[in-house]
Amino acid sequence: MSVYRSPFERLRQKFDDADLECRSCGYLDLEGGWRVTTSGSRVQYQFACPSCGAVETREVRLAP
Ligand SMILES: [Zn+2]
């Protein structure tokens, strides 16, 4: 039994599993998740720290 998963879904899984740690204050968000926005072949992940308000941003390019 195999389930097809798109590269995007695999990426999201990877980010969902990663620890959300604010680089500004060290706050570790165990409940939250990345806010995901896509534009073309780029996927941008954003996380707003509820403690200090800093915004973490990661950008990933999807391989063609
Ligand atoms: Zn913070």
mmCIF file of N, CA and C and ligand atoms in Angstrom:
data_model
loop_
_atom_site.group_PDB
_atom_site.id
_atom_site.type_symbol
_atom_site.label_atom_id
_atom_site.label_comp_id
_atom_site.label_asym_id
_atom_site.label_seq_id
_atom_site.Cartn_x
_atom_site.Cartn_y
_atom_site.Cartn_z
ATOM 1 N N MET A 1 0.845 -1.192 0.000
ATOM 2 C CA MET A 1 0.000 0.000 0.000
ATOM 3 C C MET A 1 0.881 1.244 0.000
ATOM 4 N N SER A 2 0.640 2.100 -0.941
ATOM 5 C CA SER A 2 1.435 3.320 -0.973
ATOM 6 C C SER A 2 0.525 4.510 -1.220
ATOM 7 N N VAL A 3 0.883 5.586 -0.605
ATOM 8 C CA VAL A 3 0.093 6.802 -0.757
ATOM 9 C C VAL A 3 0.955 7.854 -1.443
ATOM 10 N N TYR A 4 0.474 8.338 -2.551
ATOM 11 C CA TYR A 4 1.248 9.373 -3.243
ATOM 12 C C TYR A 4 1.168 10.674 -2.471
ATOM 13 N N ARG A 5 2.331 11.272 -2.293
ATOM 14 C CA ARG A 5 2.342 12.577 -1.641
ATOM 15 C C ARG A 5 3.156 13.539 -2.497
ATOM 16 N N SER A 6 2.634 14.691 -2.714
ATOM 17 C CA SER A 6 3.314 15.679 -3.545
ATOM 18 C C SER A 6 4.527 16.228 -2.802
ATOM 19 N N PRO A 7 5.482 16.787 -3.536
ATOM 20 C CA PRO A 7 6.648 17.401 -2.897
ATOM 21 C C PRO A 7 6.228 18.448 -1.880
ATOM 22 N N PHE A 8 5.178 19.180 -2.207
ATOM 23 C CA PHE A 8 4.707 20.212 -1.297
ATOM 24 C C PHE A 8 4.246 19.614 0.020
ATOM 25 N N GLU A 9 3.530 18.537 -0.055
ATOM 26 C CA GLU A 9 3.034 17.913 1.163
ATOM 27 C C GLU A 9 4.178 17.355 2.000
ATOM 28 N N ARG A 10 5.194 16.819 1.287
ATOM 29 C CA ARG A 10 6.341 16.293 2.031
ATOM 30 C C ARG A 10 7.097 17.421 2.720
ATOM 31 N N LEU A 11 7.216 18.546 2.024
ATOM 32 C CA LEU A 11 7.860 19.708 2.620
ATOM 33 C C LEU A 11 7.110 20.158 3.864
ATOM 34 N N ARG A 12 5.809 20.218 3.722
ATOM 35 C CA ARG A 12 5.010 20.694 4.831
ATOM 36 C C ARG A 12 5.151 19.762 6.018
ATOM 37 N N GLN A 13 5.202 18.473 5.732
ATOM 38 C CA GLN A 13 5.399 17.499 6.797
ATOM 39 C C GLN A 13 6.714 17.775 7.520
ATOM 40 N N LYS A 14 7.740 18.062 6.731
ATOM 41 C CA LYS A 14 9.045 18.331 7.304
ATOM 42 C C LYS A 14 8.988 19.542 8.238
ATOM 43 N N PHE A 15 8.306 20.585 7.789
ATOM 44 C CA PHE A 15 8.227 21.778 8.618
ATOM 45 C C PHE A 15 7.331 21.557 9.824
ATOM 46 N N ASP A 16 6.290 20.775 9.635
ATOM 47 C CA ASP A 16 5.404 20.500 10.753
ATOM 48 C C ASP A 16 6.146 19.763 11.862
ATOM 49 N N ASP A 17 7.106 18.947 11.471
ATOM 50 C CA ASP A 17 7.844 18.176 12.459
ATOM 51 C C ASP A 17 8.940 18.995 13.130
ATOM 52 N N ALA A 18 9.353 20.069 12.481
ATOM 53 C CA ALA A 18 10.448 20.862 13.027
ATOM 54 C C ALA A 18 9.989 21.672 14.233
ATOM 55 N N ASP A 19 10.912 21.904 15.116
ATOM 56 C CA ASP A 19 10.611 22.727 16.267
ATOM 57 C C ASP A 19 10.477 24.180 15.847
ATOM 58 N N LEU A 20 9.470 24.808 16.397
ATOM 59 C CA LEU A 20 9.293 26.224 16.147
ATOM 60 C C LEU A 20 9.958 26.986 17.283
ATOM 61 N N GLU A 21 11.149 27.458 17.008
ATOM 62 C CA GLU A 21 11.860 28.183 18.049
ATOM 63 C C GLU A 21 12.189 29.583 17.555
ATOM 64 N N CYS A 22 11.779 30.557 18.331
ATOM 65 C CA CYS A 22 12.043 31.941 17.962
ATOM 66 C C CYS A 22 13.526 32.240 18.150
ATOM 67 N N ARG A 23 14.125 32.806 17.105
ATOM 68 C CA ARG A 23 15.554 33.091 17.193
ATOM 69 C C ARG A 23 15.831 34.364 17.980
ATOM 70 N N SER A 24 14.802 35.146 18.212
ATOM 71 C CA SER A 24 15.002 36.400 18.926
ATOM 72 C C SER A 24 14.968 36.201 20.437
ATOM 73 N N CYS A 25 13.999 35.439 20.917
ATOM 74 C CA CYS A 25 13.844 35.318 22.369
ATOM 75 C C CYS A 25 13.940 33.877 22.840
ATOM 76 N N GLY A 26 14.018 32.926 21.908
ATOM 77 C CA GLY A 26 14.172 31.534 22.315
ATOM 78 C C GLY A 26 12.871 30.839 22.655
ATOM 79 N N TYR A 27 11.766 31.534 22.439
ATOM 80 C CA TYR A 27 10.464 30.933 22.723
ATOM 81 C C TYR A 27 10.245 29.711 21.843
ATOM 82 N N LEU A 28 9.823 28.633 22.476
ATOM 83 C CA LEU A 28 9.587 27.401 21.729
ATOM 84 C C LEU A 28 8.089 27.144 21.652
ATOM 85 N N ASP A 29 7.563 27.180 20.449
ATOM 86 C CA ASP A 29 6.127 27.004 20.252
ATOM 87 C C ASP A 29 5.835 25.560 19.855
ATOM 88 N N LEU A 30 5.294 24.819 20.792
ATOM 89 C CA LEU A 30 5.042 23.408 20.530
ATOM 90 C C LEU A 30 3.664 23.188 19.913
ATOM 91 N N GLU A 31 2.807 24.181 20.033
ATOM 92 C CA GLU A 31 1.441 24.019 19.554
ATOM 93 C C GLU A 31 1.239 24.619 18.176
ATOM 94 N N GLY A 32 2.000 25.655 17.902
ATOM 95 C CA GLY A 32 1.749 26.420 16.686
ATOM 96 C C GLY A 32 2.248 25.739 15.437
ATOM 97 N N GLY A 33 2.053 26.394 14.348
ATOM 98 C CA GLY A 33 2.521 25.871 13.072
ATOM 99 C C GLY A 33 2.915 27.004 12.168
ATOM 100 N N TRP A 34 3.517 26.627 11.073
ATOM 101 C CA TRP A 34 3.927 27.624 10.101
ATOM 102 C C TRP A 34 2.730 28.096 9.299
ATOM 103 N N ARG A 35 2.744 29.366 9.000
ATOM 104 C CA ARG A 35 1.771 29.866 8.041
ATOM 105 C C ARG A 35 2.398 29.756 6.670
ATOM 106 N N VAL A 36 1.708 29.120 5.767
ATOM 107 C CA VAL A 36 2.298 28.797 4.478
ATOM 108 C C VAL A 36 1.693 29.645 3.376
ATOM 109 N N THR A 37 2.561 30.287 2.621
ATOM 110 C CA THR A 37 2.087 30.978 1.433
ATOM 111 C C THR A 37 2.926 30.522 0.251
ATOM 112 N N THR A 38 2.285 30.414 -0.888
ATOM 113 C CA THR A 38 3.008 29.965 -2.078
ATOM 114 C C THR A 38 2.882 30.999 -3.178
ATOM 115 N N SER A 39 3.934 31.103 -3.954
ATOM 116 C CA SER A 39 3.860 31.933 -5.155
ATOM 117 C C SER A 39 4.734 31.273 -6.211
ATOM 118 N N GLY A 40 4.116 30.757 -7.222
ATOM 119 C CA GLY A 40 4.856 30.054 -8.258
ATOM 120 C C GLY A 40 5.523 28.822 -7.684
ATOM 121 N N SER A 41 6.845 28.747 -7.852
ATOM 122 C CA SER A 41 7.567 27.569 -7.393
ATOM 123 C C SER A 41 8.189 27.806 -6.025
ATOM 124 N N ARG A 42 7.834 28.921 -5.394
ATOM 125 C CA ARG A 42 8.398 29.212 -4.082
ATOM 126 C C ARG A 42 7.347 29.039 -3.002
ATOM 127 N N VAL A 43 7.790 28.490 -1.895
ATOM 128 C CA VAL A 43 6.914 28.328 -0.747
ATOM 129 C C VAL A 43 7.519 29.091 0.416
ATOM 130 N N GLN A 44 6.725 29.923 1.013
ATOM 131 C CA GLN A 44 7.237 30.721 2.114
ATOM 132 C C GLN A 44 6.523 30.308 3.404
ATOM 133 N N TYR A 45 7.339 30.073 4.412
ATOM 134 C CA TYR A 45 6.811 29.700 5.708
ATOM 135 C C TYR A 45 7.034 30.842 6.680
ATOM 136 N N GLN A 46 5.997 31.198 7.393
ATOM 137 C CA GLN A 46 6.117 32.278 8.355
ATOM 138 C C GLN A 46 5.593 31.830 9.699
ATOM 139 N N PHE A 47 6.299 32.305 10.712
ATOM 140 C CA PHE A 47 5.890 32.009 12.077
ATOM 141 C C PHE A 47 6.061 33.266 12.906
ATOM 142 N N ALA A 48 4.963 33.751 13.453
ATOM 143 C CA ALA A 48 5.023 34.942 14.288
ATOM 144 C C ALA A 48 5.097 34.513 15.746
ATOM 145 N N CYS A 49 6.161 34.925 16.402
ATOM 146 C CA CYS A 49 6.364 34.550 17.798
ATOM 147 C C CYS A 49 5.323 35.223 18.688
ATOM 148 N N PRO A 50 4.562 34.446 19.440
ATOM 149 C CA PRO A 50 3.542 35.026 20.308
ATOM 150 C C PRO A 50 4.147 35.697 21.544
ATOM 151 N N SER A 51 5.412 35.466 21.768
ATOM 152 C CA SER A 51 6.061 36.017 22.950
ATOM 153 C C SER A 51 6.638 37.408 22.692
ATOM 154 N N CYS A 52 7.405 37.547 21.610
ATOM 155 C CA CYS A 52 8.066 38.818 21.361
ATOM 156 C C CYS A 52 7.630 39.456 20.047
ATOM 157 N N GLY A 53 6.876 38.727 19.231
ATOM 158 C CA GLY A 53 6.351 39.305 18.005
ATOM 159 C C GLY A 53 7.278 39.213 16.816
ATOM 160 N N ALA A 54 8.444 38.647 17.013
ATOM 161 C CA ALA A 54 9.360 38.481 15.885
ATOM 162 C C ALA A 54 8.769 37.504 14.875
ATOM 163 N N VAL A 55 9.145 37.691 13.627
ATOM 164 C CA VAL A 55 8.619 36.824 12.578
ATOM 165 C C VAL A 55 9.754 36.023 11.963
ATOM 166 N N GLU A 56 9.614 34.717 12.030
ATOM 167 C CA GLU A 56 10.562 33.829 11.381
ATOM 168 C C GLU A 56 10.068 33.541 9.974
ATOM 169 N N THR A 57 10.945 33.607 9.027
ATOM 170 C CA THR A 57 10.555 33.322 7.647
ATOM 171 C C THR A 57 11.529 32.340 7.026
ATOM 172 N N ARG A 58 10.990 31.325 6.422
ATOM 173 C CA ARG A 58 11.808 30.390 5.643
ATOM 174 C C ARG A 58 11.235 30.340 4.244
ATOM 175 N N GLU A 59 12.126 30.270 3.299
ATOM 176 C CA GLU A 59 11.652 30.179 1.926
ATOM 177 C C GLU A 59 12.242 28.949 1.259
ATOM 178 N N VAL A 60 11.391 28.220 0.608
ATOM 179 C CA VAL A 60 11.827 26.991 -0.039
ATOM 180 C C VAL A 60 11.429 27.018 -1.497
ATOM 181 N N ARG A 61 12.368 26.623 -2.334
ATOM 182 C CA ARG A 61 12.058 26.521 -3.764
ATOM 183 C C ARG A 61 11.712 25.079 -4.088
ATOM 184 N N LEU A 62 10.600 24.926 -4.756
ATOM 185 C CA LEU A 62 10.232 23.593 -5.200
ATOM 186 C C LEU A 62 11.004 23.245 -6.449
ATOM 187 N N ALA A 63 11.583 22.081 -6.433
ATOM 188 C CA ALA A 63 12.296 21.631 -7.634
ATOM 189 C C ALA A 63 11.284 21.393 -8.749
ATOM 190 N N PRO A 64 11.650 21.718 -9.967
ATOM 191 C CA PRO A 64 10.751 21.541 -11.103
ATOM 192 C C PRO A 64 10.422 20.074 -11.334
HETATM 193 ZN ZN ZN B 1 10.243 35.547 20.258
#
